[in-house]
């Protein structure tokens, strides 16, 4: 079982040895359902607004999954359910796609960046019947949930529409002479997805969709520009410069591209200045002798 699910040494008072692990945990958890059906323990505080009832969360995508969760039974060391090792993104909209009532209530109590553990009683989890053969009847489960980001209603609707359109275009077999129309539609959707992720300050998927757009049209100015923006946000300065210079060659007088190149130059200067200062501090002689000992 997760380390969160084990009682700490000395935590259980005398006379309570008959209580189960989860019963002891529940005594110091916050009731967020009003009937002690969903209990919460915050491990790391989040920031900003609470998740909204019509928001959506992404199960995992790229190298920085916005939502990670693992579910545990009381007497098992390994999770019976986890999305931490899944590679395919899955968008889950609150009120529609999340099957556990407890997880829905738990997410609604969270903020960006928060890490928390929850206990869900059977009413808020798998019910009186459980989910054979894995979940026994009338089982209380523990979930650890980390929420790094979520989409609000408008962002969610945009993302869903674009993702669905891209999926349909990938599946469509173009009639003879229509392939260029399908590719043009794919290009537009990919550019919009890249732009959406940039707005969400998620540069890794923005770069991914931008590069897919470049696979269709390697001279597309918008794709080059958005890839450059994404790389700049990830502090990959050489890649950012490559994309932006290529975009500038297509449109030499584009104000946005030229401004982004100036921003890149400024960020790179700040970076090199910090590196230079760090090296200076590391190798500057101190009062009592050389700063760096020589080892042979």
mmCIF file of C-alpha atoms in Angstrom:
data_model
loop_
_atom_site.group_PDB
_atom_site.id
_atom_site.type_symbol
_atom_site.label_atom_id
_atom_site.label_comp_id
_atom_site.label_asym_id
_atom_site.label_seq_id
_atom_site.Cartn_x
_atom_site.Cartn_y
_atom_site.Cartn_z
ATOM 1 C CA UNK A 1 0.000 0.000 0.000
ATOM 2 C CA UNK A 2 1.115 3.567 -0.469
ATOM 3 C CA UNK A 3 3.185 5.085 2.285
ATOM 4 C CA UNK A 4 0.309 7.512 2.918
ATOM 5 C CA UNK A 5 -1.959 4.640 3.885
ATOM 6 C CA UNK A 6 0.236 3.229 6.638
ATOM 7 C CA UNK A 7 -0.228 4.509 10.213
ATOM 8 C CA UNK A 8 2.760 6.313 11.637
ATOM 9 C CA UNK A 9 4.564 4.743 14.559
ATOM 10 C CA UNK A 10 2.917 5.769 17.771
ATOM 11 C CA UNK A 11 -0.003 7.516 16.060
ATOM 12 C CA UNK A 12 -2.683 5.097 17.240
ATOM 13 C CA UNK A 13 -3.635 5.801 20.857
ATOM 14 C CA UNK A 14 -3.939 2.929 23.292
ATOM 15 C CA UNK A 15 -7.370 1.362 23.259
ATOM 16 C CA UNK A 16 -7.787 1.933 19.529
ATOM 17 C CA UNK A 17 -5.753 -1.023 18.286
ATOM 18 C CA UNK A 18 -8.979 -2.634 17.138
ATOM 19 C CA UNK A 19 -9.457 0.114 14.534
ATOM 20 C CA UNK A 20 -8.382 -0.535 10.960
ATOM 21 C CA UNK A 21 -5.695 1.490 9.197
ATOM 22 C CA UNK A 22 -8.265 3.536 7.304
ATOM 23 C CA UNK A 23 -10.356 4.112 10.417
ATOM 24 C CA UNK A 24 -7.324 5.572 12.181
ATOM 25 C CA UNK A 25 -6.500 7.718 9.168
ATOM 26 C CA UNK A 26 -10.055 9.001 9.013
ATOM 27 C CA UNK A 27 -9.837 10.483 12.513
ATOM 28 C CA UNK A 28 -7.500 13.257 11.322
ATOM 29 C CA UNK A 29 -9.039 13.931 7.921
ATOM 30 C CA UNK A 30 -11.401 16.704 6.857
ATOM 31 C CA UNK A 31 -15.002 15.843 6.007
ATOM 32 C CA UNK A 32 -15.772 17.434 2.618
ATOM 33 C CA UNK A 33 -19.027 15.615 1.822
ATOM 34 C CA UNK A 34 -20.874 16.518 5.032
ATOM 35 C CA UNK A 35 -21.587 12.901 5.970
ATOM 36 C CA UNK A 36 -17.983 11.656 6.344
ATOM 37 C CA UNK A 37 -18.362 9.777 3.093
ATOM 38 C CA UNK A 38 -15.450 11.663 1.511
ATOM 39 C CA UNK A 39 -12.554 12.565 3.793
ATOM 40 C CA UNK A 40 -9.530 14.624 2.780
ATOM 41 C CA UNK A 41 -5.974 15.193 3.983
ATOM 42 C CA UNK A 42 -3.983 17.906 2.168
ATOM 43 C CA UNK A 43 -0.348 16.937 1.642
ATOM 44 C CA UNK A 44 0.677 19.983 -0.396
ATOM 45 C CA UNK A 45 -1.406 23.137 -0.667
ATOM 46 C CA UNK A 46 -2.465 24.405 -4.085
ATOM 47 C CA UNK A 47 -2.909 27.964 -5.334
ATOM 48 C CA UNK A 48 -5.567 29.967 -7.136
ATOM 49 C CA UNK A 49 -9.232 29.166 -7.605
ATOM 50 C CA UNK A 50 -10.964 25.889 -6.800
ATOM 51 C CA UNK A 51 -11.760 23.530 -9.662
ATOM 52 C CA UNK A 52 -15.072 24.601 -11.210
ATOM 53 C CA UNK A 53 -17.994 22.138 -11.605
ATOM 54 C CA UNK A 54 -17.812 22.278 -15.417
ATOM 55 C CA UNK A 55 -14.019 22.061 -15.670
ATOM 56 C CA UNK A 56 -12.044 19.284 -17.328
ATOM 57 C CA UNK A 57 -8.840 17.576 -16.325
ATOM 58 C CA UNK A 58 -6.348 15.705 -18.478
ATOM 59 C CA UNK A 59 -5.369 12.294 -17.182
ATOM 60 C CA UNK A 60 -1.859 12.524 -18.574
ATOM 61 C CA UNK A 61 -0.043 14.145 -21.447
ATOM 62 C CA UNK A 62 3.561 14.829 -22.323
ATOM 63 C CA UNK A 63 6.150 14.922 -19.534
ATOM 64 C CA UNK A 64 4.081 16.868 -17.047
ATOM 65 C CA UNK A 65 0.793 15.114 -16.340
ATOM 66 C CA UNK A 66 -1.774 17.693 -15.111
ATOM 67 C CA UNK A 67 -3.613 15.050 -13.053
ATOM 68 C CA UNK A 68 -2.119 11.995 -11.387
ATOM 69 C CA UNK A 69 -4.101 9.575 -9.266
ATOM 70 C CA UNK A 70 -3.656 6.167 -7.642
ATOM 71 C CA UNK A 71 -6.290 4.135 -5.790
ATOM 72 C CA UNK A 72 -5.500 1.702 -2.968
ATOM 73 C CA UNK A 73 -7.322 -1.015 -1.089
ATOM 74 C CA UNK A 74 -6.604 -1.183 2.620
ATOM 75 C CA UNK A 75 -4.510 -4.355 2.638
ATOM 76 C CA UNK A 76 -2.733 -4.055 -0.713
ATOM 77 C CA UNK A 77 0.714 -2.566 -1.319
ATOM 78 C CA UNK A 78 0.166 -1.798 -5.009
ATOM 79 C CA UNK A 79 -2.599 0.452 -6.414
ATOM 80 C CA UNK A 80 -5.585 -1.243 -7.975
ATOM 81 C CA UNK A 81 -5.945 1.741 -10.320
ATOM 82 C CA UNK A 82 -3.481 4.415 -11.437
ATOM 83 C CA UNK A 83 -2.986 6.679 -14.435
ATOM 84 C CA UNK A 84 0.674 7.423 -13.654
ATOM 85 C CA UNK A 85 1.988 5.041 -16.293
ATOM 86 C CA UNK A 86 -0.478 5.719 -19.090
ATOM 87 C CA UNK A 87 0.851 7.427 -22.195
ATOM 88 C CA UNK A 88 -2.424 8.291 -23.941
ATOM 89 C CA UNK A 89 -4.096 11.551 -22.852
ATOM 90 C CA UNK A 90 -7.648 11.267 -21.617
ATOM 91 C CA UNK A 91 -9.774 14.333 -21.087
ATOM 92 C CA UNK A 92 -12.233 13.924 -18.207
ATOM 93 C CA UNK A 93 -15.023 16.452 -17.822
ATOM 94 C CA UNK A 94 -16.498 16.878 -14.382
ATOM 95 C CA UNK A 95 -20.153 15.939 -14.251
ATOM 96 C CA UNK A 96 -19.812 13.654 -17.279
ATOM 97 C CA UNK A 97 -16.725 11.445 -17.473
ATOM 98 C CA UNK A 98 -15.647 10.794 -13.869
ATOM 99 C CA UNK A 99 -17.382 7.663 -12.621
ATOM 100 C CA UNK A 100 -16.511 7.853 -8.915
ATOM 101 C CA UNK A 101 -18.660 10.332 -7.028
ATOM 102 C CA UNK A 102 -15.951 10.645 -4.404
ATOM 103 C CA UNK A 103 -13.312 11.630 -6.958
ATOM 104 C CA UNK A 104 -15.653 14.252 -8.392
ATOM 105 C CA UNK A 105 -16.180 15.820 -4.955
ATOM 106 C CA UNK A 106 -12.485 15.518 -4.193
ATOM 107 C CA UNK A 107 -11.446 17.351 -7.362
ATOM 108 C CA UNK A 108 -13.962 20.118 -6.671
ATOM 109 C CA UNK A 109 -12.150 20.762 -3.379
ATOM 110 C CA UNK A 110 -8.714 21.125 -5.021
ATOM 111 C CA UNK A 111 -6.617 23.953 -6.452
ATOM 112 C CA UNK A 112 -3.806 23.974 -9.019
ATOM 113 C CA UNK A 113 -0.653 22.389 -7.640
ATOM 114 C CA UNK A 114 -2.410 20.571 -4.803
ATOM 115 C CA UNK A 115 -1.552 17.065 -3.626
ATOM 116 C CA UNK A 116 -4.041 15.320 -1.346
ATOM 117 C CA UNK A 117 -5.220 11.931 -0.150
ATOM 118 C CA UNK A 118 -8.888 10.961 0.117
ATOM 119 C CA UNK A 119 -10.913 8.195 1.710
ATOM 120 C CA UNK A 120 -14.086 7.270 -0.195
ATOM 121 C CA UNK A 121 -16.708 5.151 1.588
ATOM 122 C CA UNK A 122 -18.603 2.614 -0.558
ATOM 123 C CA UNK A 123 -21.437 5.073 -1.272
ATOM 124 C CA UNK A 124 -18.924 7.418 -2.918
ATOM 125 C CA UNK A 125 -16.822 4.692 -4.522
ATOM 126 C CA UNK A 126 -17.866 1.246 -5.768
ATOM 127 C CA UNK A 127 -21.055 0.722 -3.765
ATOM 128 C CA UNK A 128 -22.467 -2.309 -1.999
ATOM 129 C CA UNK A 129 -21.573 -4.643 -4.855
ATOM 130 C CA UNK A 130 -17.998 -3.477 -5.343
ATOM 131 C CA UNK A 131 -16.328 -4.251 -8.665
ATOM 132 C CA UNK A 132 -15.545 -7.989 -8.743
ATOM 133 C CA UNK A 133 -13.067 -9.538 -8.776
ATOM 134 C CA UNK A 134 -10.844 -6.562 -7.890
ATOM 135 C CA UNK A 135 -12.990 -4.490 -5.508
ATOM 136 C CA UNK A 136 -14.858 -6.416 -2.763
ATOM 137 C CA UNK A 137 -18.391 -5.393 -1.758
ATOM 138 C CA UNK A 138 -18.785 -2.425 0.604
ATOM 139 C CA UNK A 139 -15.150 -1.342 0.335
ATOM 140 C CA UNK A 140 -13.658 1.961 1.469
ATOM 141 C CA UNK A 141 -10.816 3.022 -0.832
ATOM 142 C CA UNK A 142 -7.968 5.507 -0.549
ATOM 143 C CA UNK A 143 -6.989 7.737 -3.476
ATOM 144 C CA UNK A 144 -3.923 9.940 -3.793
ATOM 145 C CA UNK A 145 -4.560 12.764 -6.261
ATOM 146 C CA UNK A 146 -2.161 15.408 -7.565
ATOM 147 C CA UNK A 147 -3.712 18.205 -9.608
ATOM 148 C CA UNK A 148 -1.248 20.422 -11.454
ATOM 149 C CA UNK A 149 -3.687 22.005 -13.889
ATOM 150 C CA UNK A 150 -7.254 21.974 -15.203
ATOM 151 C CA UNK A 151 -9.237 23.576 -18.003
ATOM 152 C CA UNK A 152 -12.129 25.877 -17.249
ATOM 153 C CA UNK A 153 -15.396 25.519 -19.137
ATOM 154 C CA UNK A 154 -14.495 27.650 -22.173
ATOM 155 C CA UNK A 155 -10.993 26.150 -22.461
ATOM 156 C CA UNK A 156 -12.450 22.665 -22.073
ATOM 157 C CA UNK A 157 -15.031 23.174 -24.815
ATOM 158 C CA UNK A 158 -12.375 24.528 -27.191
ATOM 159 C CA UNK A 159 -10.017 21.665 -26.440
ATOM 160 C CA UNK A 160 -12.725 19.021 -26.833
ATOM 161 C CA UNK A 161 -13.899 20.467 -30.150
ATOM 162 C CA UNK A 162 -10.380 20.653 -31.567
ATOM 163 C CA UNK A 163 -9.402 17.191 -30.325
ATOM 164 C CA UNK A 164 -12.558 15.640 -31.760
ATOM 165 C CA UNK A 165 -12.000 17.370 -35.100
ATOM 166 C CA UNK A 166 -8.425 16.135 -35.274
ATOM 167 C CA UNK A 167 -9.499 12.576 -34.469
ATOM 168 C CA UNK A 168 -12.118 12.633 -37.222
ATOM 169 C CA UNK A 169 -9.625 13.998 -39.731
ATOM 170 C CA UNK A 170 -7.090 11.304 -38.864
ATOM 171 C CA UNK A 171 -9.719 8.613 -39.402
ATOM 172 C CA UNK A 172 -11.115 10.016 -42.623
ATOM 173 C CA UNK A 173 -10.058 8.419 -45.883
ATOM 174 C CA UNK A 174 -9.878 11.141 -48.486
ATOM 175 C CA UNK A 175 -11.394 10.559 -51.894
ATOM 176 C CA UNK A 176 -9.077 10.903 -54.905
ATOM 177 C CA UNK A 177 -8.201 14.549 -55.337
ATOM 178 C CA UNK A 178 -9.396 15.539 -51.834
ATOM 179 C CA UNK A 179 -6.279 14.715 -49.834
ATOM 180 C CA UNK A 180 -5.065 18.299 -49.961
ATOM 181 C CA UNK A 181 -8.358 19.453 -48.409
ATOM 182 C CA UNK A 182 -8.017 16.984 -45.516
ATOM 183 C CA UNK A 183 -4.395 18.031 -44.951
ATOM 184 C CA UNK A 184 -5.399 21.701 -44.949
ATOM 185 C CA UNK A 185 -8.074 20.982 -42.330
ATOM 186 C CA UNK A 186 -5.595 19.010 -40.204
ATOM 187 C CA UNK A 187 -3.126 21.874 -40.413
ATOM 188 C CA UNK A 188 -5.690 24.379 -39.140
ATOM 189 C CA UNK A 189 -6.697 22.161 -36.205
ATOM 190 C CA UNK A 190 -3.070 21.481 -35.251
ATOM 191 C CA UNK A 191 -2.267 25.196 -35.313
ATOM 192 C CA UNK A 192 -5.271 25.936 -33.089
ATOM 193 C CA UNK A 193 -4.323 23.175 -30.641
ATOM 194 C CA UNK A 194 -0.789 24.543 -30.447
ATOM 195 C CA UNK A 195 -2.173 28.035 -29.782
ATOM 196 C CA UNK A 196 -4.580 26.706 -27.128
ATOM 197 C CA UNK A 197 -1.790 24.979 -25.225
ATOM 198 C CA UNK A 198 0.345 28.118 -25.357
ATOM 199 C CA UNK A 199 -2.565 30.021 -23.796
ATOM 200 C CA UNK A 200 -2.704 27.362 -21.072
ATOM 201 C CA UNK A 201 1.043 27.820 -20.509
ATOM 202 C CA UNK A 202 1.652 24.205 -21.517
ATOM 203 C CA UNK A 203 4.594 24.526 -23.936
ATOM 204 C CA UNK A 204 5.434 20.819 -24.367
ATOM 205 C CA UNK A 205 2.146 19.825 -26.064
ATOM 206 C CA UNK A 206 2.116 23.186 -27.887
ATOM 207 C CA UNK A 207 5.471 22.268 -29.427
ATOM 208 C CA UNK A 208 4.255 18.759 -30.237
ATOM 209 C CA UNK A 209 1.225 20.019 -32.181
ATOM 210 C CA UNK A 210 3.294 22.740 -33.833
ATOM 211 C CA UNK A 211 5.784 20.166 -35.089
ATOM 212 C CA UNK A 212 2.935 18.012 -36.405
ATOM 213 C CA UNK A 213 1.746 21.063 -38.335
ATOM 214 C CA UNK A 214 5.250 21.468 -39.773
ATOM 215 C CA UNK A 215 5.129 17.855 -40.944
ATOM 216 C CA UNK A 216 2.284 18.974 -43.199
ATOM 217 C CA UNK A 217 3.792 22.329 -44.199
ATOM 218 C CA UNK A 218 7.429 22.843 -43.167
ATOM 219 C CA UNK A 219 7.337 26.536 -44.132
ATOM 220 C CA UNK A 220 4.155 27.450 -42.297
ATOM 221 C CA UNK A 221 4.904 30.710 -40.505
ATOM 222 C CA UNK A 222 2.366 30.242 -37.715
ATOM 223 C CA UNK A 223 3.646 26.749 -36.931
ATOM 224 C CA UNK A 224 7.264 27.948 -36.852
ATOM 225 C CA UNK A 225 6.308 30.904 -34.653
ATOM 226 C CA UNK A 226 4.368 28.787 -32.158
ATOM 227 C CA UNK A 227 7.134 26.196 -31.964
ATOM 228 C CA UNK A 228 9.544 29.053 -31.258
ATOM 229 C CA UNK A 229 7.282 30.424 -28.528
ATOM 230 C CA UNK A 230 6.977 26.973 -26.937
ATOM 231 C CA UNK A 231 10.744 26.416 -26.951
ATOM 232 C CA UNK A 232 11.303 29.841 -25.415
ATOM 233 C CA UNK A 233 8.908 28.997 -22.573
ATOM 234 C CA UNK A 234 10.857 25.770 -22.022
ATOM 235 C CA UNK A 235 14.143 27.780 -22.039
ATOM 236 C CA UNK A 236 15.392 25.799 -25.037
ATOM 237 C CA UNK A 237 16.957 28.904 -26.520
ATOM 238 C CA UNK A 238 18.784 27.402 -29.503
ATOM 239 C CA UNK A 239 15.702 25.560 -30.725
ATOM 240 C CA UNK A 240 13.601 28.693 -30.159
ATOM 241 C CA UNK A 241 16.017 30.757 -32.250
ATOM 242 C CA UNK A 242 15.995 28.185 -35.050
ATOM 243 C CA UNK A 243 12.204 28.177 -35.301
ATOM 244 C CA UNK A 244 11.878 31.954 -35.024
ATOM 245 C CA UNK A 245 14.599 32.706 -37.601
ATOM 246 C CA UNK A 246 12.897 30.316 -40.007
ATOM 247 C CA UNK A 247 9.603 32.108 -39.370
ATOM 248 C CA UNK A 248 11.287 35.483 -39.912
ATOM 249 C CA UNK A 249 12.605 34.326 -43.297
ATOM 250 C CA UNK A 250 9.009 33.696 -44.353
ATOM 251 C CA UNK A 251 7.754 37.053 -43.044
ATOM 252 C CA UNK A 252 10.712 39.437 -42.423
ATOM 253 C CA UNK A 253 8.537 42.345 -41.294
ATOM 254 C CA UNK A 254 6.153 40.445 -39.022
ATOM 255 C CA UNK A 255 5.951 42.466 -35.801
ATOM 256 C CA UNK A 256 5.100 39.492 -33.553
ATOM 257 C CA UNK A 257 7.996 37.392 -34.837
ATOM 258 C CA UNK A 258 10.507 40.230 -34.475
ATOM 259 C CA UNK A 259 9.242 41.003 -30.981
ATOM 260 C CA UNK A 260 9.618 37.364 -29.991
ATOM 261 C CA UNK A 261 13.198 37.344 -31.288
ATOM 262 C CA UNK A 262 13.951 40.420 -29.154
ATOM 263 C CA UNK A 263 12.373 38.683 -26.173
ATOM 264 C CA UNK A 264 14.513 35.627 -26.878
ATOM 265 C CA UNK A 265 17.674 37.741 -27.021
ATOM 266 C CA UNK A 266 16.804 39.375 -23.691
ATOM 267 C CA UNK A 267 16.024 36.045 -21.998
ATOM 268 C CA UNK A 268 19.228 34.502 -23.324
ATOM 269 C CA UNK A 269 21.283 37.481 -22.098
ATOM 270 C CA UNK A 270 19.755 37.161 -18.621
ATOM 271 C CA UNK A 271 20.517 33.443 -18.684
ATOM 272 C CA UNK A 272 24.181 33.921 -19.687
ATOM 273 C CA UNK A 273 24.579 36.717 -17.130
ATOM 274 C CA UNK A 274 23.333 34.415 -14.387
ATOM 275 C CA UNK A 275 25.635 31.638 -15.560
ATOM 276 C CA UNK A 276 28.605 34.022 -15.622
ATOM 277 C CA UNK A 277 27.816 35.314 -12.139
ATOM 278 C CA UNK A 278 27.478 31.775 -10.812
ATOM 279 C CA UNK A 279 30.855 30.797 -12.275
ATOM 280 C CA UNK A 280 32.399 33.953 -10.827
ATOM 281 C CA UNK A 281 31.134 33.091 -7.342
ATOM 282 C CA UNK A 282 32.307 29.494 -7.653
ATOM 283 C CA UNK A 283 35.853 30.295 -8.749
ATOM 284 C CA UNK A 284 36.485 33.672 -7.107
ATOM 285 C CA UNK A 285 39.333 33.491 -4.543
ATOM 286 C CA UNK A 286 38.232 33.739 -0.938
ATOM 287 C CA UNK A 287 40.036 35.472 1.923
ATOM 288 C CA UNK A 288 41.581 32.272 3.265
ATOM 289 C CA UNK A 289 42.906 30.937 -0.005
ATOM 290 C CA UNK A 290 41.670 29.492 -3.311
ATOM 291 C CA UNK A 291 37.956 28.853 -3.614
ATOM 292 C CA UNK A 292 38.280 25.511 -5.367
ATOM 293 C CA UNK A 293 40.517 22.797 -4.060
ATOM 294 C CA UNK A 294 42.637 20.921 -6.586
ATOM 295 C CA UNK A 295 42.344 17.121 -6.552
ATOM 296 C CA UNK A 296 44.810 14.920 -8.354
#
